[in-house]
Tab-separated table of C-alpha atoms and ligand atoms in Angstrom:
chain	number	residue	atom	x	y	z
A	78	MET	CA	166.695	159.594	100.857
A	79	LYS	CA	169.529	159.059	98.389
A	80	LEU	CA	167.246	159.998	95.476
A	81	GLU	CA	165.304	163.260	95.216
A	82	ARG	CA	161.490	163.129	95.482
A	83	GLU	CA	161.038	164.502	91.938
A	84	GLU	CA	163.515	161.977	90.560
A	85	ILE	CA	161.575	159.157	92.198
A	86	LEU	CA	158.192	160.390	90.974
A	87	SER	CA	159.532	160.857	87.455
A	88	ALA	CA	160.776	157.234	87.453
A	89	ILE	CA	157.453	156.015	88.811
A	90	TYR	CA	155.487	157.889	86.119
A	91	HIS	CA	157.700	156.343	83.418
A	92	CYS	CA	156.296	152.924	84.286
A	93	VAL	CA	153.305	152.233	82.018
A	94	LYS	CA	152.228	149.237	84.137
A	95	CYS	CA	152.605	146.804	81.249
A	96	LYS	CA	153.929	144.109	83.639
A	97	LEU	CA	156.171	142.671	80.946
A	98	CYS	CA	158.990	142.803	83.501
A	99	SER	CA	157.439	139.731	85.121
A	100	ILE	CA	158.040	137.406	82.153
A	101	SER	CA	161.401	135.961	81.206
A	102	SER	CA	160.874	135.189	77.523
A	103	PHE	CA	158.378	135.916	74.825
A	104	HIS	CA	158.933	132.816	72.754
A	105	PRO	CA	156.027	132.375	70.300
A	106	THR	CA	155.400	128.692	70.998
A	107	GLU	CA	157.115	127.737	74.265
A	108	GLU	CA	155.752	128.423	77.715
A	109	TRP	CA	156.454	131.916	79.056
A	110	LEU	CA	158.445	131.532	82.243
A	111	PRO	CA	157.944	133.859	85.207
A	112	LEU	CA	160.676	136.236	86.272
A	113	CYS	CA	159.372	138.000	89.387
A	114	PRO	CA	159.395	135.568	92.330
A	115	SER	CA	157.281	137.681	94.668
A	116	GLY	CA	154.560	138.363	92.095
A	117	ARG	CA	154.458	134.729	91.103
A	118	PHE	CA	154.268	133.472	94.691
A	119	TYR	CA	151.749	135.943	96.108
A	120	GLY	CA	149.759	136.572	92.933
A	121	TYR	CA	148.516	140.097	93.748
A	122	GLN	CA	149.369	143.116	91.589
A	123	ALA	CA	150.946	144.861	94.588
A	124	PHE	CA	153.659	142.179	94.673
A	125	TYR	CA	154.907	142.886	91.140
A	126	ALA	CA	157.255	145.760	90.311
A	127	PRO	CA	154.585	148.153	88.918
A	128	GLY	CA	152.416	147.534	92.000
A	129	ARG	CA	155.289	148.443	94.313
A	130	LEU	CA	155.917	151.612	92.310
A	131	GLU	CA	152.258	152.550	92.723
A	132	ILE	CA	152.518	152.030	96.483
A	133	PHE	CA	155.579	154.320	96.523
A	134	ARG	CA	153.683	156.991	94.566
A	135	GLU	CA	150.704	156.796	96.911
A	136	ILE	CA	152.987	157.181	99.937
A	137	LEU	CA	154.858	160.146	98.438
A	138	GLU	CA	151.626	161.831	97.401
A	139	GLY	CA	150.012	161.273	100.782
A	140	GLU	CA	147.357	158.769	99.702
A	141	LEU	CA	148.518	155.991	102.046
A	142	SER	CA	148.890	156.826	105.691
A	143	GLU	CA	148.411	153.527	107.552
A	144	PRO	CA	151.037	150.772	107.870
A	145	THR	CA	148.678	147.850	107.254
A	146	GLU	CA	150.025	144.304	107.245
A	147	GLY	CA	149.225	144.008	103.533
A	148	LEU	CA	151.181	147.162	102.733
A	149	LEU	CA	154.242	146.025	104.708
A	150	ASN	CA	154.161	142.610	103.057
A	151	ALA	CA	153.930	144.105	99.581
A	152	VAL	CA	156.937	146.319	100.295
A	153	TYR	CA	159.161	143.823	102.112
A	154	ALA	CA	158.350	140.508	100.364
A	155	CYS	CA	160.561	141.439	97.417
A	156	THR	CA	164.022	139.916	97.070
A	157	LEU	CA	165.357	143.048	95.295
A	158	CYS	CA	166.608	140.582	92.704
A	159	GLY	CA	166.610	143.167	89.917
A	160	ALA	CA	165.109	140.848	87.298
A	161	CYS	CA	162.307	143.361	86.686
A	162	TYR	CA	164.842	146.151	86.143
A	163	GLU	CA	166.829	144.190	83.563
A	164	LYS	CA	163.712	143.087	81.693
A	165	CYS	CA	162.140	146.552	81.654
A	166	LYS	CA	165.400	148.053	80.367
A	167	GLN	CA	165.562	145.439	77.623
A	168	ILE	CA	161.976	146.033	76.457
A	169	THR	CA	161.560	149.774	76.906
A	170	SER	CA	165.151	151.098	76.705
A	171	VAL	CA	164.197	153.251	79.698
A	172	GLU	CA	166.147	152.780	82.914
A	173	ILE	CA	163.708	152.620	85.795
A	174	ARG	CA	166.071	151.656	88.603
A	175	LEU	CA	163.548	149.426	90.323
A	176	PRO	CA	165.514	147.720	93.162
A	177	GLU	CA	167.041	151.078	94.075
A	178	LEU	CA	163.561	152.610	94.201
A	179	PHE	CA	162.283	149.735	96.341
A	180	GLU	CA	165.168	150.250	98.772
A	181	GLU	CA	164.301	153.955	98.914
A	182	LEU	CA	160.699	153.016	99.618
A	183	ARG	CA	161.830	150.863	102.547
A	184	GLY	CA	163.952	153.739	103.834
A	185	VAL	CA	160.887	156.026	103.733
A	186	LEU	CA	158.845	153.432	105.621
A	187	VAL	CA	161.538	152.889	108.263
A	188	ASN	CA	161.690	156.646	108.842
A	189	LYS	CA	157.960	156.514	109.572
A	190	GLY	CA	158.546	153.611	111.980
A	191	TRP	CA	156.863	151.153	109.581
A	192	PHE	CA	159.172	148.150	109.528
A	193	LEU	CA	159.046	144.429	110.211
A	194	ASP	CA	159.925	143.169	113.694
A	195	THR	CA	162.113	140.475	112.124
A	196	HIS	CA	164.274	143.086	110.412
A	197	ARG	CA	164.447	145.244	113.523
A	198	LYS	CA	165.629	142.205	115.491
A	199	ILE	CA	168.425	141.584	112.989
A	200	ALA	CA	169.572	145.174	113.506
A	201	GLU	CA	169.591	144.568	117.268
A	202	LYS	CA	171.613	141.353	116.878
A	203	ILE	CA	174.131	143.192	114.731
A	204	LYS	CA	174.442	145.953	117.300
A	205	GLU	CA	175.142	143.394	119.993
A	206	THR	CA	177.386	140.884	118.191
A	207	ARG	CA	178.478	142.651	114.978
A	208	ASN	CA	177.165	139.792	112.866
A	209	ALA	CA	173.742	139.278	111.303
A	210	TYR	CA	173.097	135.967	113.055
A	211	GLY	CA	173.715	137.122	116.609
A	212	GLU	CA	176.498	134.547	117.050
A	213	LYS	CA	178.677	135.138	120.086
A	214	ASP	CA	181.651	132.971	119.047
A	215	LYS	CA	184.170	134.469	116.697
A	216	TYR	CA	184.311	131.926	113.852
A	217	LYS	CA	182.566	128.704	112.937
A	218	TYR	CA	184.736	127.432	110.111
A	219	GLU	CA	187.468	124.822	110.575
A	220	TYR	CA	190.444	126.069	108.650
A	221	GLU	CA	192.876	128.226	110.526
A	222	ALA	CA	192.652	131.702	109.048
A	223	LYS	CA	195.634	134.015	109.210
A	224	SER	CA	194.990	137.421	110.617
A	225	LEU	CA	198.533	138.731	110.266
A	226	TYR	CA	198.253	142.156	108.754
A	227	GLY	CA	200.655	143.299	106.083
A	228	THR	CA	199.994	141.068	103.041
A	229	ASP	CA	198.399	142.474	99.908
A	230	VAL	CA	195.361	140.169	99.767
A	231	LEU	CA	192.637	140.312	102.400
A	232	TYR	CA	189.726	137.857	102.435
A	233	TYR	CA	186.519	139.457	103.748
A	234	ILE	CA	184.560	136.396	104.877
A	235	GLY	CA	181.100	137.808	105.621
A	236	CYS	CA	178.500	136.662	108.170
A	237	THR	CA	176.885	133.864	106.136
A	238	ALA	CA	180.109	132.066	105.188
A	239	ARG	CA	181.356	132.467	108.752
A	240	TYR	CA	178.291	131.155	110.540
A	241	ARG	CA	175.924	129.327	108.208
A	242	VAL	CA	177.890	127.990	105.219
A	243	PRO	CA	181.426	127.646	106.653
A	244	GLU	CA	182.508	125.188	103.948
A	245	ILE	CA	182.727	128.159	101.579
A	246	ALA	CA	185.141	130.039	103.859
A	247	ASP	CA	187.102	126.839	104.468
A	248	SER	CA	187.401	126.177	100.723
A	249	MET	CA	188.548	129.714	99.951
A	250	LEU	CA	191.186	129.614	102.690
A	251	GLN	CA	192.470	126.243	101.469
A	252	ILE	CA	192.622	127.522	97.887
A	253	PHE	CA	194.830	130.421	99.006
A	254	ASP	CA	197.224	127.967	100.652
A	255	LYS	CA	197.190	125.442	97.798
A	256	LEU	CA	197.945	128.186	95.283
A	257	GLY	CA	200.596	129.747	97.488
A	258	ILE	CA	198.752	133.057	97.803
A	259	LYS	CA	199.639	134.929	100.966
A	260	TYR	CA	196.476	136.321	102.524
A	261	GLN	CA	195.059	137.799	105.689
A	262	VAL	CA	191.619	138.005	107.255
A	263	MET	CA	190.417	140.928	109.348
A	264	GLU	CA	191.278	140.766	113.029
A	265	ASP	CA	187.836	142.151	113.844
A	266	GLU	CA	185.495	141.719	110.891
A	267	TRP	CA	182.026	143.254	111.300
A	268	CYS	CA	178.927	142.646	109.183
A	269	CYS	CA	179.196	144.664	105.956
A	270	GLY	CA	175.762	146.213	106.588
A	271	SER	CA	174.050	144.794	103.507
A	272	VAL	CA	170.994	143.414	105.301
A	273	LEU	CA	170.429	146.774	107.016
A	274	LEU	CA	170.783	148.762	103.811
A	275	ARG	CA	168.455	146.431	101.877
A	276	THR	CA	165.794	146.634	104.572
A	277	GLY	CA	165.829	150.422	104.800
A	278	GLN	CA	167.763	150.642	108.103
A	279	VAL	CA	170.359	152.895	106.558
A	280	GLU	CA	171.466	154.788	109.669
A	281	ASP	CA	172.290	151.552	111.533
A	282	ALA	CA	174.651	150.489	108.740
A	283	LYS	CA	176.909	153.535	109.033
A	284	VAL	CA	178.814	152.425	112.152
A	285	LEU	CA	179.590	149.056	110.521
A	286	MET	CA	180.874	150.700	107.377
A	287	GLU	CA	183.109	153.088	109.322
A	288	HIS	CA	184.609	150.220	111.345
A	289	ASN	CA	185.305	148.016	108.306
A	290	ILE	CA	186.862	150.901	106.388
A	291	GLU	CA	189.216	151.638	109.286
A	292	GLU	CA	190.165	147.955	109.693
A	293	ILE	CA	190.895	147.545	105.992
A	294	LYS	CA	193.028	150.688	106.008
A	295	ARG	CA	194.892	149.354	109.039
A	296	SER	CA	195.480	145.995	107.323
A	297	GLY	CA	197.393	147.650	104.475
A	298	ALA	CA	195.716	145.312	101.964
A	299	LYS	CA	195.641	146.321	98.318
A	300	THR	CA	193.042	143.750	97.208
A	301	VAL	CA	189.978	142.598	99.124
A	302	VAL	CA	188.526	139.243	98.038
A	303	PHE	CA	184.893	138.267	98.635
A	304	THR	CA	183.070	134.960	98.323
A	305	CYS	CA	179.812	136.773	99.140
A	306	PRO	CA	178.403	138.894	96.284
A	307	GLY	CA	176.123	140.701	98.764
A	308	CYS	CA	179.146	141.956	100.708
A	309	LEU	CA	180.998	142.798	97.478
A	310	LYS	CA	178.053	144.770	96.116
A	311	THR	CA	177.767	146.669	99.395
A	312	PHE	CA	181.471	147.571	99.393
A	313	GLU	CA	181.295	148.548	95.702
A	314	LYS	CA	178.078	150.557	95.704
A	315	ASP	CA	177.424	151.729	99.246
A	316	TYR	CA	180.866	152.250	100.826
A	317	PRO	CA	182.911	155.311	99.880
A	318	ASP	CA	185.906	154.592	97.642
A	319	MET	CA	188.691	153.081	99.765
A	320	ALA	CA	191.326	153.015	97.012
A	321	VAL	CA	191.627	149.239	97.279
A	322	GLU	CA	190.707	146.699	94.647
A	323	LEU	CA	187.512	144.747	95.380
A	324	VAL	CA	187.164	141.357	93.662
A	325	HIS	CA	184.936	138.328	93.797
A	326	SER	CA	186.592	134.935	94.344
A	327	THR	CA	185.733	133.867	90.784
A	328	GLN	CA	187.377	137.006	89.360
A	329	LEU	CA	190.535	136.260	91.323
A	330	LEU	CA	190.563	132.627	90.188
A	331	THR	CA	190.001	133.570	86.533
A	332	ARG	CA	192.866	136.009	86.716
A	333	LEU	CA	195.217	133.325	88.052
A	334	GLY	CA	194.738	131.303	84.855
A	335	ASN	CA	196.261	127.820	84.836
A	336	MET	CA	195.518	126.441	88.309
A	337	LYS	CA	196.425	122.794	87.554
A	338	VAL	CA	192.973	121.557	88.442
A	339	LYS	CA	191.770	118.063	87.687
A	340	ARG	CA	188.319	117.621	86.205
A	341	LEU	CA	185.681	116.209	88.514
A	342	GLY	CA	183.599	114.363	85.923
A	343	MET	CA	180.399	116.126	87.005
A	344	GLU	CA	177.550	117.699	85.037
A	345	VAL	CA	176.389	120.860	86.762
A	346	ALA	CA	174.227	123.937	86.200
A	347	TYR	CA	175.395	127.404	87.221
A	348	HIS	CA	172.985	129.595	89.177
A	349	ASP	CA	173.706	133.338	88.785
A	350	PRO	CA	173.487	135.104	92.164
A	351	CYS	CA	171.504	138.342	91.713
A	352	HIS	CA	174.091	140.557	93.417
A	353	LEU	CA	176.915	139.076	91.343
A	354	GLY	CA	175.174	138.992	87.959
A	355	ARG	CA	172.559	141.697	87.645
A	356	ASP	CA	174.074	144.063	90.221
A	357	LEU	CA	177.772	143.758	89.326
A	358	GLY	CA	177.658	142.350	85.781
A	359	ILE	CA	179.850	139.357	86.698
A	360	TYR	CA	178.474	136.569	84.510
A	361	GLU	CA	181.509	135.201	82.674
A	362	GLU	CA	184.123	134.578	85.372
A	363	PRO	CA	182.144	132.062	87.465
A	364	ARG	CA	181.268	130.130	84.312
A	365	ALA	CA	184.875	130.192	83.100
A	366	VAL	CA	186.165	128.843	86.425
A	367	LEU	CA	183.451	126.208	86.643
A	368	LYS	CA	184.095	124.994	83.093
A	369	GLU	CA	187.665	124.178	84.141
A	370	VAL	CA	186.459	121.571	86.626
A	371	ALA	CA	183.014	120.367	85.429
A	372	ASP	CA	180.680	120.136	82.438
A	373	VAL	CA	178.316	123.093	82.678
A	374	LYS	CA	174.810	122.774	81.252
A	375	ALA	CA	172.472	125.723	80.723
A	376	MET	CA	169.229	126.287	82.600
A	377	LYS	CA	166.270	128.006	80.911
A	378	ARG	CA	166.587	131.272	82.834
A	379	GLU	CA	170.152	132.542	83.031
A	380	ARG	CA	172.291	135.676	83.326
A	381	GLU	CA	170.141	138.860	83.208
A	382	GLN	CA	167.028	136.679	83.242
A	383	ALA	CA	168.122	134.276	85.954
A	384	TRP	CA	165.468	133.163	88.438
A	385	CYS	CA	166.322	134.431	91.939
A	386	CYS	CA	167.078	131.859	94.685
A	387	GLY	CA	164.620	133.752	96.880
A	388	SER	CA	166.722	134.705	99.865
A	389	GLY	CA	167.836	138.307	99.306
A	390	GLY	CA	166.436	141.666	100.396
A	391	GLY	CA	165.560	140.478	103.909
A	392	VAL	CA	163.142	137.853	102.517
A	393	LYS	CA	164.814	134.749	103.953
A	394	SER	CA	164.418	135.989	107.519
A	395	ALA	CA	160.909	137.441	107.182
A	396	TYR	CA	159.190	135.300	104.541
A	397	GLY	CA	160.726	131.837	104.904
A	398	GLU	CA	158.019	129.965	103.009
A	399	PHE	CA	158.285	132.279	99.998
A	400	ALA	CA	162.096	132.091	100.054
A	401	LEU	CA	162.066	128.301	100.076
A	402	TRP	CA	159.444	128.108	97.324
A	403	SER	CA	161.579	130.330	95.094
A	404	ALA	CA	164.647	128.136	95.677
A	405	GLY	CA	162.531	125.049	95.012
A	406	GLU	CA	161.565	126.446	91.606
A	407	ARG	CA	165.260	126.812	90.803
A	408	ILE	CA	165.975	123.240	91.880
A	409	LYS	CA	163.211	122.039	89.520
A	410	GLU	CA	164.831	124.029	86.726
A	411	ALA	CA	168.233	122.449	87.429
A	412	LYS	CA	166.600	119.015	87.367
A	413	GLY	CA	165.124	119.908	83.981
A	414	ALA	CA	168.667	120.585	82.735
A	415	GLY	CA	169.550	116.998	83.671
A	416	VAL	CA	172.439	117.812	86.008
A	417	GLU	CA	173.527	116.233	89.285
A	418	ALA	CA	174.402	119.491	91.015
A	419	ILE	CA	173.538	123.177	90.999
A	420	VAL	CA	176.505	125.453	91.658
A	421	SER	CA	176.373	129.064	92.757
A	422	ALA	CA	178.942	131.639	93.821
A	423	CYS	CA	177.225	133.032	96.894
A	424	PRO	CA	176.815	131.690	100.454
A	425	PHE	CA	173.287	133.065	100.689
A	426	CYS	CA	172.210	131.267	97.498
A	427	LYS	CA	173.860	128.046	98.636
A	428	ARG	CA	172.130	128.108	101.997
A	429	ASN	CA	168.651	128.567	100.540
A	430	LEU	CA	169.094	126.234	97.564
A	431	ARG	CA	170.509	123.541	99.853
A	432	GLU	CA	167.471	123.752	102.087
A	433	ALA	CA	165.127	123.471	99.111
A	434	ALA	CA	167.139	120.609	97.592
A	435	GLU	CA	166.880	118.407	100.655
A	436	ASN	CA	165.255	115.122	99.597
A	437	GLU	CA	165.270	116.244	95.962
A	438	GLY	CA	168.381	114.353	94.874
A	439	MET	CA	170.143	117.527	93.782
A	440	LYS	CA	173.539	118.496	95.222
A	441	VAL	CA	174.318	122.157	95.881
A	442	TYR	CA	177.811	123.695	95.847
A	443	ASP	CA	179.663	126.961	95.621
A	444	VAL	CA	182.223	127.368	92.818
A	445	VAL	CA	185.086	127.589	95.347
A	446	GLU	CA	184.168	124.229	96.877
A	447	LEU	CA	184.548	122.476	93.528
A	448	VAL	CA	187.763	124.323	92.722
A	449	ASN	CA	189.220	123.399	96.104
A	450	ARG	CA	188.268	119.780	95.597
A	451	SER	CA	189.830	119.683	92.145
A	452	LEU	CA	193.124	121.339	93.031
A	453	GLU	CA	195.962	118.891	93.144
A	454	GLY	CA	198.018	118.663	96.298
B	191	LIG	S1	158.614	148.456	85.264
B	191	LIG	FE1	158.849	148.547	83.019
B	191	LIG	S2	158.244	146.533	82.215
B	191	LIG	FE2	157.539	146.687	84.366
B	191	LIG	S3	155.418	147.403	84.234
B	191	LIG	FE3	156.683	149.236	84.437
B	191	LIG	S4	157.167	149.875	82.321
B	191	LIG	FE4	156.370	147.767	82.212
B	192	LIG	S1	163.161	142.955	92.423
B	192	LIG	FE1	162.683	140.798	91.918
B	192	LIG	S2	161.130	140.188	93.441
B	192	LIG	FE2	161.256	142.435	93.489
B	192	LIG	S3	159.658	143.143	92.062
B	192	LIG	FE3	161.569	142.996	90.868
B	192	LIG	S4	161.535	140.927	89.967
B	192	LIG	FE4	160.012	140.962	91.630
């Protein structure tokens, strides 16, 4: 465990079970919108943040000793979106680090051998292929990536942009070329380990981290660029300091300033990815970049109170129906804002939102796709 038992119990006892962390706004006349996707979808107390804390307490104090299906579902059907943490902090001024505690809880369960088969299978796929999807081929995107080591900027692509949403990797690579930025990709990129760390399989992640650290050192890069906030968060918070700069694509693009983009004449809504916004505090840069190319309209739940797309924390693989429902709720919200497209800055968000938007008349993009499209040349 990263946290001490007493530290965990103290945090748990600071929760007064008010459940206010499950509501996004307390407007006196308008409807109160939900904030916790798992609680809203499943409806039981155990699926809200205070319920999960109570389960953790009961496990630590020896009151729960059987891995029932209900218990496993309550623990693992949480996207670790962090909305509860932000809301609780805002209301109580006490920092109960909820997603961190829920990850600890999963680690405790895994140590007891109480995990989901789906998550175990992902770990096996990673062991075999070094990517979370068990893909045997090296890359799935079209654009020819340069793996010549020696340039300052390295693009860490990540499993989802490589194998499930390759248009994001393609767009980023084309942006580098269009802007004349010399870049490299890793000769042998392995999964960052995020899915293992989020599902409590901490030991299995270590070998991946060691490999990626060595490869990045070998590359000589000074800046590592990510289009995946999940990978970026993992490198920032879980990897030891590598003395290299870690930046999200939207941070890099903001820094470049005048990119000579042409406006696309679109009205869009920006969806904050949980790992980018709540975990890393990056709210402004994606909006600033997007405003350069499109008209950005607000949705009702944004920034710290953004509604999660539903795919994080191992939920997409294990609880597909819940994940898709959560994304569908976001698509409805974007429709309510009267836009033609919802734009995120995360391959995982794009994948899930796109699936939910099928037949809904709502387009789904990543910020880098629109920037690439709007760059002259
Ligand atoms: S986590 Fe915070 S807001 Fe949520 S029930 Fe506990 S004290 Fe209330
Ligand atoms: S992390 Fe997200 S899904 Fe999990 S309890 Fe908190 S608000 Fe609900």
